[in-house]
PDB file of C-alpha atoms in Angstrom:
ATOM      1  CA  UNK A  94     -94.507  -1.270-138.078  1.00  0.00           C
ATOM      2  CA  UNK A  95     -90.886  -0.381-137.413  1.00  0.00           C
ATOM      3  CA  UNK A  96     -87.630  -2.279-137.839  1.00  0.00           C
ATOM      4  CA  UNK A  97     -84.597  -1.494-135.688  1.00  0.00           C
ATOM      5  CA  UNK A  98     -81.100  -1.701-137.085  1.00  0.00           C
ATOM      6  CA  UNK A  99     -77.976  -1.244-134.955  1.00  0.00           C
ATOM      7  CA  UNK A 100     -75.045   0.660-136.415  1.00  0.00           C
ATOM      8  CA  UNK A 101     -72.116   1.332-134.057  1.00  0.00           C
ATOM      9  CA  UNK A 102     -73.806   2.389-130.837  1.00  0.00           C
ATOM     10  CA  UNK A 103     -76.672   4.238-132.465  1.00  0.00           C
ATOM     11  CA  UNK A 104     -80.112   2.800-133.164  1.00  0.00           C
ATOM     12  CA  UNK A 105     -81.487   3.584-136.584  1.00  0.00           C
ATOM     13  CA  UNK A 106     -85.231   3.234-137.023  1.00  0.00           C
ATOM     14  CA  UNK A 107     -86.324   2.188-140.519  1.00  0.00           C
ATOM     15  CA  UNK A 108     -89.975   2.165-141.426  1.00  0.00           C
ATOM     16  CA  UNK A 109     -91.019  -1.112-143.136  1.00  0.00           C
ATOM     17  CA  UNK A 110     -94.075  -1.155-145.361  1.00  0.00           C
ATOM     18  CA  UNK A 111     -96.663  -3.803-144.374  1.00  0.00           C
ATOM     19  CA  UNK A 112     -98.160  -6.286-146.856  1.00  0.00           C
ATOM     20  CA  UNK A 113    -100.984  -4.844-148.888  1.00  0.00           C
ATOM     21  CA  UNK A 114    -103.322  -7.776-148.052  1.00  0.00           C
ATOM     22  CA  UNK A 115    -103.245 -10.877-145.804  1.00  0.00           C
ATOM     23  CA  UNK A 116    -101.628 -13.818-147.572  1.00  0.00           C
ATOM     24  CA  UNK A 117    -104.338 -16.322-146.544  1.00  0.00           C
ATOM     25  CA  UNK A 118    -107.320 -14.540-148.079  1.00  0.00           C
ATOM     26  CA  UNK A 119    -108.711 -14.544-151.615  1.00  0.00           C
ATOM     27  CA  UNK A 120    -108.433 -11.029-153.019  1.00  0.00           C
ATOM     28  CA  UNK A 121    -110.364  -9.956-156.154  1.00  0.00           C
ATOM     29  CA  UNK A 122    -108.196  -8.427-158.871  1.00  0.00           C
ATOM     30  CA  UNK A 123    -109.439  -5.633-161.131  1.00  0.00           C
ATOM     31  CA  UNK A 124    -109.457  -7.957-164.137  1.00  0.00           C
ATOM     32  CA  UNK A 125    -112.106 -10.185-162.533  1.00  0.00           C
ATOM     33  CA  UNK A 126    -109.596 -12.784-161.356  1.00  0.00           C
ATOM     34  CA  UNK A 127    -108.680 -13.788-157.790  1.00  0.00           C
ATOM     35  CA  UNK A 128    -105.377 -14.143-155.958  1.00  0.00           C
ATOM     36  CA  UNK A 129    -104.253 -15.689-152.675  1.00  0.00           C
ATOM     37  CA  UNK A 130    -100.660 -15.499-151.530  1.00  0.00           C
ATOM     38  CA  UNK A 131     -97.873 -13.155-150.537  1.00  0.00           C
ATOM     39  CA  UNK A 132     -97.829  -9.410-151.189  1.00  0.00           C
ATOM     40  CA  UNK A 133     -95.418  -6.565-150.880  1.00  0.00           C
ATOM     41  CA  UNK A 134     -96.662  -3.134-149.916  1.00  0.00           C
ATOM     42  CA  UNK A 135     -98.369  -2.547-153.272  1.00  0.00           C
ATOM     43  CA  UNK A 136     -98.811  -5.718-155.365  1.00  0.00           C
ATOM     44  CA  UNK A 137     -98.453  -9.521-155.602  1.00  0.00           C
ATOM     45  CA  UNK A 138     -94.964 -10.665-154.659  1.00  0.00           C
ATOM     46  CA  UNK A 139     -93.779 -14.135-153.587  1.00  0.00           C
ATOM     47  CA  UNK A 140     -95.563 -17.484-153.666  1.00  0.00           C
ATOM     48  CA  UNK A 141     -99.239 -17.429-154.550  1.00  0.00           C
ATOM     49  CA  UNK A 142    -102.193 -18.877-156.473  1.00  0.00           C
ATOM     50  CA  UNK A 143    -103.887 -16.888-159.239  1.00  0.00           C
ATOM     51  CA  UNK A 144    -107.308 -18.002-160.528  1.00  0.00           C
ATOM     52  CA  UNK A 145    -108.523 -16.697-163.881  1.00  0.00           C
ATOM     53  CA  UNK A 146    -112.027 -16.285-165.231  1.00  0.00           C
ATOM     54  CA  UNK A 147    -111.554 -19.018-167.845  1.00  0.00           C
ATOM     55  CA  UNK A 148    -110.783 -21.585-165.126  1.00  0.00           C
ATOM     56  CA  UNK A 149    -106.998 -21.619-165.557  1.00  0.00           C
ATOM     57  CA  UNK A 150    -104.953 -21.565-162.332  1.00  0.00           C
ATOM     58  CA  UNK A 151    -101.365 -20.395-161.904  1.00  0.00           C
ATOM     59  CA  UNK A 152     -99.436 -21.564-158.847  1.00  0.00           C
ATOM     60  CA  UNK A 153     -95.936 -20.281-158.319  1.00  0.00           C
ATOM     61  CA  UNK A 154     -93.825 -17.229-157.706  1.00  0.00           C
ATOM     62  CA  UNK A 155     -94.715 -13.599-158.420  1.00  0.00           C
ATOM     63  CA  UNK A 156     -92.595 -10.481-158.665  1.00  0.00           C
ATOM     64  CA  UNK A 157     -93.984  -6.965-158.980  1.00  0.00           C
ATOM     65  CA  UNK A 158     -97.412  -8.355-159.892  1.00  0.00           C
ATOM     66  CA  UNK A 159     -96.150 -10.645-162.657  1.00  0.00           C
ATOM     67  CA  UNK A 160     -95.470 -14.376-162.963  1.00  0.00           C
ATOM     68  CA  UNK A 161     -91.756 -14.659-162.237  1.00  0.00           C
ATOM     69  CA  UNK A 162     -89.630 -17.683-161.346  1.00  0.00           C
ATOM     70  CA  UNK A 163     -90.838 -21.273-161.055  1.00  0.00           C
ATOM     71  CA  UNK A 164     -94.551 -21.794-161.607  1.00  0.00           C
ATOM     72  CA  UNK A 165     -97.182 -24.113-163.047  1.00  0.00           C
ATOM     73  CA  UNK A 166    -100.267 -23.230-165.088  1.00  0.00           C
ATOM     74  CA  UNK A 167    -103.208 -25.646-164.698  1.00  0.00           C
ATOM     75  CA  UNK A 168    -105.997 -25.689-167.289  1.00  0.00           C
ATOM     76  CA  UNK A 169    -109.632 -26.853-166.901  1.00  0.00           C
ATOM     77  CA  UNK A 170    -108.960 -29.702-169.342  1.00  0.00           C
ATOM     78  CA  UNK A 171    -106.531 -31.224-166.816  1.00  0.00           C
ATOM     79  CA  UNK A 172    -103.362 -30.355-168.742  1.00  0.00           C
ATOM     80  CA  UNK A 173    -100.665 -28.141-167.285  1.00  0.00           C
ATOM     81  CA  UNK A 174     -97.478 -26.229-168.044  1.00  0.00           C
ATOM     82  CA  UNK A 175     -94.530 -26.540-165.690  1.00  0.00           C
ATOM     83  CA  UNK A 176     -92.272 -23.627-166.456  1.00  0.00           C
ATOM     84  CA  UNK A 177     -89.930 -20.806-165.603  1.00  0.00           C
ATOM     85  CA  UNK A 178     -91.271 -17.278-166.022  1.00  0.00           C
ATOM     86  CA  UNK A 179     -89.593 -13.928-166.460  1.00  0.00           C
ATOM     87  CA  UNK A 180     -91.696 -10.820-165.890  1.00  0.00           C
ATOM     88  CA  UNK A 181     -94.907 -12.510-167.015  1.00  0.00           C
ATOM     89  CA  UNK A 182     -93.415 -14.406-169.966  1.00  0.00           C
ATOM     90  CA  UNK A 183     -92.848 -18.162-169.932  1.00  0.00           C
ATOM     91  CA  UNK A 184     -89.235 -18.705-171.052  1.00  0.00           C
ATOM     92  CA  UNK A 185     -88.931 -22.429-170.238  1.00  0.00           C
ATOM     93  CA  UNK A 186     -91.891 -24.766-170.412  1.00  0.00           C
ATOM     94  CA  UNK A 187     -92.849 -28.397-170.219  1.00  0.00           C
ATOM     95  CA  UNK A 188     -96.385 -29.133-171.393  1.00  0.00           C
ATOM     96  CA  UNK A 189     -98.128 -32.165-169.874  1.00  0.00           C
ATOM     97  CA  UNK A 190    -101.463 -33.427-171.157  1.00  0.00           C
ATOM     98  CA  UNK A 191    -104.306 -34.447-168.841  1.00  0.00           C
ATOM     99  CA  UNK A 192    -103.492 -38.147-169.278  1.00  0.00           C
ATOM    100  CA  UNK A 193     -99.878 -37.622-168.183  1.00  0.00           C
ATOM    101  CA  UNK A 194     -98.291 -37.540-171.634  1.00  0.00           C
ATOM    102  CA  UNK A 195     -95.307 -35.196-171.577  1.00  0.00           C
ATOM    103  CA  UNK A 196     -94.735 -33.173-174.745  1.00  0.00           C
ATOM    104  CA  UNK A 197     -91.196 -32.826-176.095  1.00  0.00           C
ATOM    105  CA  UNK A 198     -90.299 -30.014-178.466  1.00  0.00           C
ATOM    106  CA  UNK A 199     -87.500 -31.925-180.194  1.00  0.00           C
ATOM    107  CA  UNK A 200     -87.314 -35.594-181.235  1.00  0.00           C
ATOM    108  CA  UNK A 201     -90.711 -36.430-179.752  1.00  0.00           C
ATOM    109  CA  UNK A 202     -91.123 -40.205-180.135  1.00  0.00           C
ATOM    110  CA  UNK A 203     -94.744 -40.505-179.043  1.00  0.00           C
ATOM    111  CA  UNK A 204     -96.916 -42.643-181.338  1.00  0.00           C
ATOM    112  CA  UNK A 205     -94.108 -43.173-183.843  1.00  0.00           C
ATOM    113  CA  UNK A 206     -92.418 -46.278-185.254  1.00  0.00           C
ATOM    114  CA  UNK A 207     -91.426 -48.621-183.698  1.00  0.00           C
ATOM    115  CA  UNK A 208     -93.789 -47.896-180.797  1.00  0.00           C
ATOM    116  CA  UNK A 209     -97.092 -46.431-181.978  1.00  0.00           C
ATOM    117  CA  UNK A 210     -99.029 -46.833-178.746  1.00  0.00           C
ATOM    118  CA  UNK A 211    -101.347 -44.097-177.539  1.00  0.00           C
ATOM    119  CA  UNK A 212    -100.869 -42.669-174.054  1.00  0.00           C
ATOM    120  CA  UNK A 213    -103.866 -44.679-172.816  1.00  0.00           C
ATOM    121  CA  UNK A 214    -102.099 -47.849-174.004  1.00  0.00           C
ATOM    122  CA  UNK A 215     -98.900 -46.866-172.208  1.00  0.00           C
ATOM    123  CA  UNK A 216    -100.947 -46.801-168.997  1.00  0.00           C
ATOM    124  CA  UNK A 217    -103.518 -49.594-169.488  1.00  0.00           C
ATOM    125  CA  UNK A 218    -101.914 -51.854-172.093  1.00  0.00           C
ATOM    126  CA  UNK A 219    -103.367 -53.019-175.409  1.00  0.00           C
ATOM    127  CA  UNK A 220    -106.962 -53.936-176.102  1.00  0.00           C
ATOM    128  CA  UNK A 221    -107.791 -57.112-178.041  1.00  0.00           C
ATOM    129  CA  UNK A 222    -107.487 -56.941-181.839  1.00  0.00           C
ATOM    130  CA  UNK A 223    -111.218 -56.509-182.353  1.00  0.00           C
ATOM    131  CA  UNK A 224    -111.286 -53.585-179.886  1.00  0.00           C
ATOM    132  CA  UNK A 225    -108.153 -51.707-180.939  1.00  0.00           C
ATOM    133  CA  UNK A 226    -108.111 -48.015-180.060  1.00  0.00           C
ATOM    134  CA  UNK A 227    -108.459 -45.724-183.072  1.00  0.00           C
ATOM    135  CA  UNK A 228    -107.669 -42.624-181.024  1.00  0.00           C
ATOM    136  CA  UNK A 229    -106.296 -41.873-177.575  1.00  0.00           C
ATOM    137  CA  UNK A 230    -109.626 -40.386-176.460  1.00  0.00           C
ATOM    138  CA  UNK A 231    -112.143 -42.994-175.364  1.00  0.00           C
ATOM    139  CA  UNK A 232    -114.806 -43.456-176.474  1.00  0.00           C
ATOM    140  CA  UNK A 233    -113.591 -42.462-179.927  1.00  0.00           C
ATOM    141  CA  UNK A 234    -115.482 -39.559-181.511  1.00  0.00           C
ATOM    142  CA  UNK A 235    -116.619 -40.147-185.100  1.00  0.00           C
ATOM    143  CA  UNK A 236    -114.950 -37.537-187.307  1.00  0.00           C
ATOM    144  CA  UNK A 237    -117.032 -36.245-190.261  1.00  0.00           C
ATOM    145  CA  UNK A 238    -115.737 -36.890-193.758  1.00  0.00           C
ATOM    146  CA  UNK A 239    -113.221 -34.210-194.748  1.00  0.00           C
ATOM    147  CA  UNK A 240    -112.681 -32.942-191.177  1.00  0.00           C
ATOM    148  CA  UNK A 241    -109.816 -33.520-188.731  1.00  0.00           C
ATOM    149  CA  UNK A 242    -109.912 -34.193-184.998  1.00  0.00           C
ATOM    150  CA  UNK A 243    -107.927 -31.217-183.633  1.00  0.00           C
ATOM    151  CA  UNK A 244    -108.202 -32.298-180.001  1.00  0.00           C
ATOM    152  CA  UNK A 245    -110.646 -29.579-178.947  1.00  0.00           C
ATOM    153  CA  UNK A 246    -112.985 -29.807-181.921  1.00  0.00           C
ATOM    154  CA  UNK A 247    -113.327 -30.623-185.627  1.00  0.00           C
ATOM    155  CA  UNK A 248    -111.000 -28.768-187.983  1.00  0.00           C
ATOM    156  CA  UNK A 249    -112.402 -27.974-191.435  1.00  0.00           C
ATOM    157  CA  UNK A 250    -109.675 -27.188-194.022  1.00  0.00           C
ATOM    158  CA  UNK A 251    -112.034 -25.409-196.440  1.00  0.00           C
ATOM    159  CA  UNK A 252    -112.894 -22.719-193.876  1.00  0.00           C
ATOM    160  CA  UNK A 253    -109.724 -23.058-191.726  1.00  0.00           C
ATOM    161  CA  UNK A 254    -111.849 -23.154-188.575  1.00  0.00           C
ATOM    162  CA  UNK A 255    -112.214 -25.429-185.543  1.00  0.00           C
ATOM    163  CA  UNK A 256    -115.744 -26.143-184.313  1.00  0.00           C
ATOM    164  CA  UNK A 257    -117.064 -27.732-181.116  1.00  0.00           C
ATOM    165  CA  UNK A 258    -117.621 -31.492-181.256  1.00  0.00           C
ATOM    166  CA  UNK A 259    -121.215 -31.339-180.045  1.00  0.00           C
ATOM    167  CA  UNK A 260    -122.601 -27.857-180.802  1.00  0.00           C
ATOM    168  CA  UNK A 261    -120.605 -27.016-183.983  1.00  0.00           C
ATOM    169  CA  UNK A 262    -119.905 -23.630-182.421  1.00  0.00           C
ATOM    170  CA  UNK A 263    -116.820 -21.845-183.745  1.00  0.00           C
ATOM    171  CA  UNK A 264    -113.939 -22.282-181.267  1.00  0.00           C
ATOM    172  CA  UNK A 265    -110.929 -20.797-183.010  1.00  0.00           C
ATOM    173  CA  UNK A 266    -109.235 -19.956-186.288  1.00  0.00           C
ATOM    174  CA  UNK A 267    -105.809 -21.647-186.293  1.00  0.00           C
ATOM    175  CA  UNK A 268    -102.675 -20.072-187.722  1.00  0.00           C
ATOM    176  CA  UNK A 269    -101.109 -21.389-190.919  1.00  0.00           C
ATOM    177  CA  UNK A 270     -98.505 -23.276-188.896  1.00  0.00           C
ATOM    178  CA  UNK A 271    -101.167 -24.793-186.640  1.00  0.00           C
ATOM    179  CA  UNK A 272    -103.446 -25.822-189.517  1.00  0.00           C
ATOM    180  CA  UNK A 273    -100.542 -27.512-191.325  1.00  0.00           C
ATOM    181  CA  UNK A 274     -99.699 -29.426-188.148  1.00  0.00           C
ATOM    182  CA  UNK A 275    -103.317 -30.590-187.790  1.00  0.00           C
ATOM    183  CA  UNK A 276    -103.423 -31.850-191.376  1.00  0.00           C
ATOM    184  CA  UNK A 277    -100.120 -33.689-191.019  1.00  0.00           C
ATOM    185  CA  UNK A 278    -100.705 -35.254-187.596  1.00  0.00           C
ATOM    186  CA  UNK A 279    -104.391 -35.441-186.635  1.00  0.00           C
ATOM    187  CA  UNK A 280    -106.988 -38.123-187.332  1.00  0.00           C
ATOM    188  CA  UNK A 281    -108.990 -37.474-190.498  1.00  0.00           C
ATOM    189  CA  UNK A 282    -112.593 -38.507-191.010  1.00  0.00           C
ATOM    190  CA  UNK A 283    -113.818 -40.606-193.929  1.00  0.00           C
ATOM    191  CA  UNK A 284    -112.177 -43.421-195.819  1.00  0.00           C
ATOM    192  CA  UNK A 285    -109.033 -42.950-197.885  1.00  0.00           C
ATOM    193  CA  UNK A 286    -106.364 -45.124-199.459  1.00  0.00           C
ATOM    194  CA  UNK A 287    -103.114 -44.835-197.524  1.00  0.00           C
ATOM    195  CA  UNK A 288    -100.973 -47.049-199.718  1.00  0.00           C
ATOM    196  CA  UNK A 289     -97.835 -48.964-198.848  1.00  0.00           C
ATOM    197  CA  UNK A 290     -95.924 -47.517-195.891  1.00  0.00           C
ATOM    198  CA  UNK A 291     -92.354 -48.923-196.022  1.00  0.00           C
ATOM    199  CA  UNK A 292     -91.438 -47.534-192.610  1.00  0.00           C
ATOM    200  CA  UNK A 293     -94.020 -49.864-191.040  1.00  0.00           C
ATOM    201  CA  UNK A 294     -92.328 -52.924-192.522  1.00  0.00           C
ATOM    202  CA  UNK A 295     -88.847 -52.463-193.946  1.00  0.00           C
ATOM    203  CA  UNK A 296     -87.094 -50.941-190.959  1.00  0.00           C
ATOM    204  CA  UNK A 297     -88.522 -53.096-188.207  1.00  0.00           C
ATOM    205  CA  UNK A 298     -89.539 -56.515-189.524  1.00  0.00           C
ATOM    206  CA  UNK A 299     -88.071 -59.183-191.765  1.00  0.00           C
ATOM    207  CA  UNK A 300     -89.342 -62.364-193.437  1.00  0.00           C
ATOM    208  CA  UNK A 301     -86.185 -63.648-195.131  1.00  0.00           C
ATOM    209  CA  UNK A 302     -82.888 -64.795-193.699  1.00  0.00           C
ATOM    210  CA  UNK A 303     -81.033 -62.398-196.010  1.00  0.00           C
ATOM    211  CA  UNK A 304     -82.096 -59.206-194.265  1.00  0.00           C
ATOM    212  CA  UNK A 305     -82.753 -60.697-190.848  1.00  0.00           C
ATOM    213  CA  UNK A 306     -79.516 -59.345-189.368  1.00  0.00           C
ATOM    214  CA  UNK A 307     -80.196 -55.787-190.546  1.00  0.00           C
ATOM    215  CA  UNK A 308     -83.707 -55.777-189.157  1.00  0.00           C
ATOM    216  CA  UNK A 309     -82.577 -57.206-185.837  1.00  0.00           C
ATOM    217  CA  UNK A 310     -79.954 -54.481-185.503  1.00  0.00           C
ATOM    218  CA  UNK A 311     -82.552 -51.842-186.307  1.00  0.00           C
ATOM    219  CA  UNK A 312     -84.935 -53.363-183.773  1.00  0.00           C
ATOM    220  CA  UNK A 313     -82.292 -53.379-181.045  1.00  0.00           C
ATOM    221  CA  UNK A 314     -81.313 -49.800-181.712  1.00  0.00           C
ATOM    222  CA  UNK A 315     -84.901 -48.575-181.788  1.00  0.00           C
ATOM    223  CA  UNK A 316     -85.772 -50.545-178.645  1.00  0.00           C
ATOM    224  CA  UNK A 317     -82.940 -48.929-176.697  1.00  0.00           C
ATOM    225  CA  UNK A 318     -83.992 -45.527-178.007  1.00  0.00           C
ATOM    226  CA  UNK A 319     -87.587 -46.186-176.960  1.00  0.00           C
ATOM    227  CA  UNK A 320     -86.586 -47.285-173.467  1.00  0.00           C
ATOM    228  CA  UNK A 321     -84.728 -44.003-173.078  1.00  0.00           C
ATOM    229  CA  UNK A 322     -87.629 -41.964-174.482  1.00  0.00           C
ATOM    230  CA  UNK A 323     -90.267 -43.843-172.481  1.00  0.00           C
ATOM    231  CA  UNK A 324     -88.760 -42.550-169.231  1.00  0.00           C
ATOM    232  CA  UNK A 325     -89.700 -39.011-170.244  1.00  0.00           C
ATOM    233  CA  UNK A 326     -92.797 -39.669-172.385  1.00  0.00           C
ATOM    234  CA  UNK A 327     -95.181 -40.146-169.461  1.00  0.00           C
ATOM    235  CA  UNK A 328     -95.211 -37.777-166.495  1.00  0.00           C
ATOM    236  CA  UNK A 329     -95.825 -38.684-162.855  1.00  0.00           C
ATOM    237  CA  UNK A 330     -99.538 -38.019-162.445  1.00  0.00           C
ATOM    238  CA  UNK A 331     -99.857 -38.834-158.739  1.00  0.00           C
ATOM    239  CA  UNK A 332     -97.760 -35.856-157.663  1.00  0.00           C
ATOM    240  CA  UNK A 333     -99.965 -33.313-159.437  1.00  0.00           C
ATOM    241  CA  UNK A 334    -102.109 -31.216-157.060  1.00  0.00           C
ATOM    242  CA  UNK A 335    -105.817 -31.127-157.813  1.00  0.00           C
ATOM    243  CA  UNK A 336    -107.392 -27.681-157.996  1.00  0.00           C
ATOM    244  CA  UNK A 337    -111.088 -27.049-157.506  1.00  0.00           C
ATOM    245  CA  UNK A 338    -110.867 -23.296-157.624  1.00  0.00           C
ATOM    246  CA  UNK A 339    -113.803 -22.024-159.636  1.00  0.00           C
ATOM    247  CA  UNK A 340    -114.505 -18.330-159.189  1.00  0.00           C
ATOM    248  CA  UNK A 341    -117.981 -19.180-157.922  1.00  0.00           C
ATOM    249  CA  UNK A 342    -116.581 -21.238-155.025  1.00  0.00           C
ATOM    250  CA  UNK A 343    -114.093 -18.492-154.135  1.00  0.00           C
ATOM    251  CA  UNK A 344    -116.688 -15.725-154.155  1.00  0.00           C
ATOM    252  CA  UNK A 345    -119.033 -17.747-151.970  1.00  0.00           C
TER     253      UNK A 345
END
């Protein structure tokens, strides 16, 4: 393949390297993964889709064989990361759970006073009082006494390990930061006395005329804050592409 470039009255012939592979074919990568998209003369470059052995799928831009630019990482659980990448490293990210809940690094208002609804209740509304949701996952999984529901399995503080819900197989050993977060935020099994929680009453509700004005002001402020936060709490699910890109289907 040759490219012609005119300079003055002379024709200069410059040899252009062809793409290493066709952009519309699945190409196996040495790591056991598969790629379909644009190439330069030696590696992945441009828009493409990269399927990994664990079922995760990256769709976005590549440069010199690395994730680079705008791209999204889709996980088998249905969650995804919309981000900006620089030479294989994600430098800006927005994590979205499978139910459409959008995580916020700072000032995340999900499931906090005054609005403690789960994501499923944002979408479907409240159940009746006798059928209130204990967790966002339905049906609710019974958590053993002393364990925590870590989202992907039961976390046991004594061993600092997370085990599969059904098989009890070891999944992971969380870091100190992760284990502290689980203990502070996740649902714990067994019965325990919580005690009086003033933030559930004092800041948002009133029963006497004396403090009625203060509570109303707090309610109005928190309601406006929630309306603002609600616009970014839930992501638009309909626009998300659905990937069915198992390695088995690609190889066949």
